[in-house]
Short mmCIF file of C-alpha atoms and ligand atoms in Angstrom, two decimals:
data_model
loop_
_atom_site.label_atom_id
_atom_site.label_comp_id
_atom_site.label_asym_id
_atom_site.label_seq_id
_atom_site.Cartn_x
_atom_site.Cartn_y
_atom_site.Cartn_z
CA MET A 15 63.14 101.53 -73.52
CA HIS A 16 62.92 98.90 -70.62
CA GLN A 17 66.33 98.84 -68.92
CA PRO A 18 68.25 96.00 -70.19
CA PHE A 19 70.26 93.12 -68.74
CA THR A 20 73.74 93.67 -69.12
CA LEU A 21 75.74 91.93 -71.69
CA PHE A 22 77.20 89.34 -70.22
CA SER A 23 74.06 88.42 -68.54
CA CYS A 24 72.64 87.99 -71.79
CA LEU A 25 75.78 86.16 -73.22
CA LEU A 26 75.29 83.86 -70.40
CA HIS A 27 71.16 83.50 -70.56
CA TRP A 28 71.60 82.38 -74.29
CA LEU A 29 74.33 80.41 -73.92
CA MET A 30 72.64 78.12 -71.01
CA ALA A 31 69.34 78.36 -73.29
CA ILE A 32 70.74 76.56 -75.55
CA LEU A 33 72.63 73.76 -73.60
CA ILE A 34 69.63 73.36 -71.62
CA LEU A 35 67.35 72.73 -74.30
CA ALA A 36 69.87 70.57 -76.19
CA MET A 37 70.59 68.81 -72.98
CA LEU A 38 66.85 67.95 -72.98
CA PHE A 39 66.71 66.77 -76.09
CA ILE A 40 70.18 64.51 -75.69
CA GLY A 41 68.35 62.97 -72.70
CA VAL A 42 65.19 62.05 -74.47
CA GLY A 43 67.33 60.90 -77.57
CA MET A 44 69.86 58.89 -75.50
CA VAL A 45 66.69 56.75 -73.30
CA ALA A 46 64.98 56.51 -76.88
CA SER A 47 68.00 54.84 -78.93
CA LEU A 48 70.09 51.95 -78.19
CA THR A 49 72.43 52.51 -81.62
CA ASP A 50 72.57 56.31 -80.16
CA TYR A 51 73.21 55.71 -76.43
CA GLY A 52 76.75 55.71 -75.91
CA TRP A 53 77.62 58.87 -77.82
CA LEU A 54 74.97 60.73 -76.46
CA VAL A 55 75.38 59.72 -72.79
CA SER A 56 79.16 60.73 -73.51
CA ILE A 57 78.12 64.14 -74.30
CA HIS A 58 75.49 64.50 -71.90
CA LYS A 59 77.49 64.09 -69.22
CA PRO A 60 80.40 67.06 -69.95
CA ILE A 61 77.40 69.04 -70.84
CA GLY A 62 75.66 69.03 -67.73
CA ALA A 63 78.81 69.79 -65.70
CA LEU A 64 79.56 72.54 -68.03
CA ILE A 65 75.94 74.04 -67.26
CA LEU A 66 76.82 73.27 -63.84
CA VAL A 67 80.05 75.38 -63.77
CA LEU A 68 77.58 78.31 -65.61
CA VAL A 69 75.07 78.46 -63.20
CA VAL A 70 77.51 79.03 -60.17
CA VAL A 71 78.91 81.96 -62.85
CA ARG A 72 75.67 83.19 -63.73
CA LEU A 73 74.43 83.15 -59.70
CA ILE A 74 77.41 85.53 -58.75
CA ASN A 75 76.67 87.58 -61.55
CA ARG A 76 73.12 88.02 -60.92
CA LEU A 77 74.00 88.84 -57.21
CA ARG A 78 76.06 91.67 -58.52
CA HIS A 79 74.42 93.04 -61.51
CA PRO A 80 70.33 92.29 -60.16
CA ALA A 81 68.06 92.23 -62.84
CA PRO A 82 66.20 95.47 -64.90
CA PRO A 83 63.08 96.21 -62.83
CA LEU A 84 59.67 94.97 -64.59
CA PRO A 85 57.55 97.83 -66.11
CA ALA A 86 55.95 99.69 -63.35
CA GLY A 87 52.20 98.93 -65.12
CA MET A 88 52.29 95.07 -64.72
CA PRO A 89 50.10 93.49 -62.40
CA GLY A 90 51.25 92.09 -59.40
CA LEU A 91 49.93 88.75 -60.03
CA LEU A 92 52.53 88.75 -63.42
CA ARG A 93 55.55 89.83 -61.56
CA PHE A 94 54.87 87.03 -58.83
CA ALA A 95 54.82 84.75 -61.42
CA ALA A 96 57.82 85.75 -63.17
CA HIS A 97 59.71 86.01 -60.25
CA ALA A 98 58.63 82.88 -58.92
CA SER A 99 59.30 80.82 -62.16
CA HIS A 100 62.95 82.51 -62.40
CA VAL A 101 63.75 81.26 -59.04
CA VAL A 102 62.31 77.54 -60.20
CA LEU A 103 64.13 77.51 -63.33
CA TYR A 104 67.47 78.19 -61.42
CA ALA A 105 66.88 75.94 -58.87
CA LEU A 106 66.54 73.29 -61.41
CA MET A 107 69.52 74.51 -63.59
CA ILE A 108 71.33 73.60 -60.25
CA ALA A 109 69.44 70.82 -59.37
CA LEU A 110 69.36 68.38 -62.54
CA PRO A 111 73.17 68.30 -62.94
CA LEU A 112 73.85 67.83 -59.38
CA VAL A 113 71.33 64.80 -59.31
CA GLY A 114 72.70 63.44 -62.32
CA TRP A 115 76.05 63.48 -60.96
CA ALA A 116 74.47 61.74 -57.77
CA MET A 117 72.71 59.20 -59.53
CA LEU A 118 75.89 58.11 -61.37
CA SER A 119 77.78 58.00 -58.09
CA ALA A 120 75.01 56.30 -56.71
CA ALA A 121 75.15 53.38 -60.00
CA HIS A 122 79.20 53.28 -59.05
CA ILE A 123 79.77 54.93 -62.84
CA PRO A 124 82.26 56.83 -63.30
CA VAL A 125 81.71 60.71 -64.59
CA VAL A 126 83.49 61.10 -67.46
CA LEU A 127 84.29 64.56 -68.81
CA TYR A 128 86.67 63.51 -71.41
CA GLY A 129 89.38 60.67 -71.75
CA SER A 130 90.40 60.41 -68.20
CA LEU A 131 89.45 63.53 -66.72
CA HIS A 132 86.69 62.16 -64.25
CA LEU A 133 84.52 63.83 -61.60
CA PRO A 134 84.81 61.80 -58.30
CA PRO A 135 81.68 60.52 -56.42
CA ILE A 136 79.40 62.67 -54.66
CA VAL A 137 77.42 59.89 -52.89
CA PRO A 138 78.13 56.46 -51.93
CA ALA A 139 77.38 53.64 -53.89
CA ASN A 140 73.91 52.41 -53.10
CA ALA A 141 71.29 50.75 -55.29
CA ALA A 142 68.30 51.79 -53.42
CA LEU A 143 69.38 55.59 -53.72
CA TYR A 144 70.42 55.35 -57.65
CA ALA A 145 66.60 54.41 -58.33
CA THR A 146 65.62 57.00 -56.26
CA LEU A 147 68.24 59.58 -58.03
CA ARG A 148 67.12 58.01 -61.25
CA GLY A 149 63.20 58.98 -60.92
CA ALA A 150 63.96 62.10 -59.48
CA HIS A 151 66.47 62.88 -62.56
CA THR A 152 63.47 62.58 -65.30
CA VAL A 153 60.68 64.38 -63.12
CA LEU A 154 63.28 67.09 -62.71
CA ALA A 155 63.63 67.02 -66.37
CA LEU A 156 60.21 67.01 -67.29
CA LEU A 157 59.14 70.15 -64.89
CA LEU A 158 62.35 72.09 -66.15
CA PHE A 159 60.98 71.32 -70.13
CA LEU A 160 57.22 72.85 -68.47
CA THR A 161 58.48 75.69 -66.49
CA PHE A 162 61.00 76.07 -70.03
CA LEU A 163 57.35 76.44 -72.10
CA ALA A 164 56.12 78.97 -69.66
CA HIS A 165 58.67 80.85 -70.02
CA LEU A 166 58.88 80.78 -73.63
CA GLY A 167 55.01 81.71 -73.54
CA ALA A 168 55.53 84.29 -71.22
CA ALA A 169 58.57 85.80 -73.24
CA LEU A 170 56.59 85.74 -76.73
CA MET A 171 53.40 87.60 -74.79
CA HIS A 172 55.71 90.43 -73.99
CA ALA A 173 57.11 90.56 -77.15
CA LEU A 174 53.99 90.66 -79.29
CA ILE A 175 51.45 91.36 -77.16
CA PHE A 176 52.58 93.85 -74.40
CA ARG A 177 55.22 94.98 -76.23
CA ASP A 178 56.65 96.58 -73.15
CA GLY A 179 60.54 96.40 -73.73
CA VAL A 180 61.01 93.11 -71.56
CA PHE A 181 61.54 91.02 -74.33
CA GLU A 182 64.10 93.67 -75.60
CA SER A 183 65.84 93.33 -72.35
CA MET A 184 67.15 90.09 -72.44
CA THR A 185 68.02 90.51 -76.65
CA SER A 186 69.86 94.00 -76.63
CA GLY A 187 72.32 93.54 -73.71
CA GLY A 188 73.94 96.82 -72.28
CA ASP A 189 72.20 99.05 -74.65
CA LYS A 190 71.25 102.04 -72.58
CA SER A 191 69.39 103.84 -76.03
C1 HEM B 203 70.69 70.77 -67.11
C2 HEM B 203 71.04 69.27 -66.87
C3 HEM B 203 70.58 68.05 -67.38
C4 HEM B 203 69.26 68.00 -68.17
C5 HEM B 203 68.28 68.84 -68.53
C6 HEM B 203 69.27 66.64 -68.18
C7 HEM B 203 68.23 65.99 -68.82
C8 HEM B 203 67.98 64.79 -68.89
C9 HEM B 203 66.75 63.83 -69.62
C10 HEM B 203 65.62 64.78 -70.41
C11 HEM B 203 66.89 62.65 -69.42
C12 HEM B 203 66.08 61.44 -70.08
C13 HEM B 203 64.70 61.12 -69.18
C14 HEM B 203 64.70 60.24 -68.63
O1 HEM B 203 65.20 60.18 -67.43
O2 HEM B 203 64.25 59.25 -68.90
C15 HEM B 203 68.33 62.53 -68.85
C16 HEM B 203 68.66 61.08 -68.50
C17 HEM B 203 70.02 60.88 -68.19
N1 HEM B 203 70.99 62.22 -67.78
FE1 HEM B 203 70.42 63.76 -67.46
N2 HEM B 203 70.05 65.93 -67.29
C18 HEM B 203 70.96 66.82 -67.17
C19 HEM B 203 72.46 66.56 -66.53
C20 HEM B 203 72.96 65.26 -66.25
C21 HEM B 203 73.81 65.20 -65.91
C22 HEM B 203 74.93 66.22 -65.03
C23 HEM B 203 74.34 63.71 -66.08
C24 HEM B 203 75.46 62.83 -65.49
C25 HEM B 203 76.93 63.42 -64.84
C26 HEM B 203 73.45 63.36 -66.52
C27 HEM B 203 73.02 61.83 -66.55
C28 HEM B 203 72.03 60.99 -67.06
C29 HEM B 203 72.25 59.98 -67.05
C30 HEM B 203 72.89 58.74 -67.01
C31 HEM B 203 70.92 59.74 -67.92
C32 HEM B 203 69.98 58.15 -67.88
C33 HEM B 203 70.77 57.55 -68.69
C34 HEM B 203 69.67 55.68 -68.71
O3 HEM B 203 69.52 55.95 -68.07
O4 HEM B 203 70.20 55.36 -69.36
N3 HEM B 203 72.06 63.98 -66.72
N4 HEM B 203 68.68 63.64 -68.55
C1 HEM B 204 64.04 80.53 -76.64
C2 HEM B 204 63.93 80.28 -75.13
C3 HEM B 204 63.87 81.76 -74.44
C4 HEM B 204 63.43 83.13 -74.36
C5 HEM B 204 62.72 83.32 -75.60
C6 HEM B 204 63.57 83.50 -73.19
C7 HEM B 204 63.05 84.84 -72.67
C8 HEM B 204 63.84 85.33 -71.95
C9 HEM B 204 63.28 87.17 -71.73
C10 HEM B 204 62.90 87.91 -72.22
C11 HEM B 204 64.07 87.79 -70.28
C12 HEM B 204 63.92 88.39 -69.40
C13 HEM B 204 62.58 88.57 -68.48
C14 HEM B 204 62.95 89.16 -67.63
O1 HEM B 204 62.85 90.28 -67.44
O2 HEM B 204 61.63 89.15 -66.48
C15 HEM B 204 64.50 86.31 -69.96
C16 HEM B 204 65.01 85.68 -68.37
C17 HEM B 204 65.28 84.74 -68.03
N1 HEM B 204 65.33 83.19 -68.49
FE1 HEM B 204 64.98 83.11 -70.63
N2 HEM B 204 64.04 82.50 -72.61
C18 HEM B 204 64.56 81.31 -73.38
C19 HEM B 204 65.17 80.35 -72.68
C20 HEM B 204 65.57 80.04 -71.33
C21 HEM B 204 66.07 78.86 -70.54
C22 HEM B 204 65.97 77.32 -71.45
C23 HEM B 204 66.41 79.09 -69.50
C24 HEM B 204 66.64 78.27 -68.00
C25 HEM B 204 66.22 77.18 -68.44
C26 HEM B 204 65.80 80.36 -68.87
C27 HEM B 204 66.12 81.33 -67.80
C28 HEM B 204 65.59 82.35 -67.74
C29 HEM B 204 65.85 83.00 -66.61
C30 HEM B 204 66.25 82.29 -65.15
C31 HEM B 204 65.55 84.48 -66.66
C32 HEM B 204 65.84 85.39 -65.45
C33 HEM B 204 67.07 86.35 -65.82
C34 HEM B 204 68.07 86.02 -64.96
O3 HEM B 204 68.16 85.94 -63.61
O4 HEM B 204 68.90 85.70 -65.24
N3 HEM B 204 65.37 80.79 -70.13
N4 HEM B 204 64.45 84.88 -70.97
#
């Protein structure tokens, strides 16, 4: 069988997949609802901060345990698409929480994690900067959703059509059989 990712890499992948997909829906729900806005925003911020911490752990883990090689017969273009989409996913996992944090800093709104636990501002308060970052947050979220759809499509192609063990490499972590 195709060599798997380590158990820790799989756990991080699936935990972050759940959190990130939840954040996309929480974000959309938040801007679409007046009644649920308050509590959705109050969970959007700490989950976003948690994602930022987890992606740093994941990057360090990824440098220490590189991804298993893709199957030898996979065409060059597909290999490139796989690597490029993973780089884009990593970039967005880092950029979205940072832009969210920066845009609230620019709006002079505290980033409340829990009770009186706040994150410090990372950019100066500035209305024009807020407007730019607010727009960027929307565009990046849309881009993340589109890249995720391509990623899901590719994962299902590997699981159901190619049946080359790539899908299982992320579901059977650490299992060397
Ligand atoms: C992976 C992390 C994140 C994802 C996927 C995400 C996704 C989204 C989405 C889909 C929206 C609604 C779409 C729109 O802009 O119209 C949104 C809005 C928003 N996000 Fe995030 N976000 C993330 C991290 C953060 C973080 C870390 C913060 C703040 C610390 C934050 C603060 C906000 C705020 C304040 C809004 C808009 C609220 C409003 O305009 O009333 N986001 N986010
Ligand atoms: C139901 C949803 C998902 C499925 C079925 C899935 C499936 C997979 C599979 C099978 C792999 C291994 C591919 C390979 O070896 O090249 C993988 C890798 C990866 N996935 Fe997902 N995934 C999902 C959601 C997500 C989400 C939401 C993200 C991030 C936004 C994500 C980010 C990544 C990244 C960056 C990799 C490359 C491995 C790494 O360096 O961590 N995945 N995924």
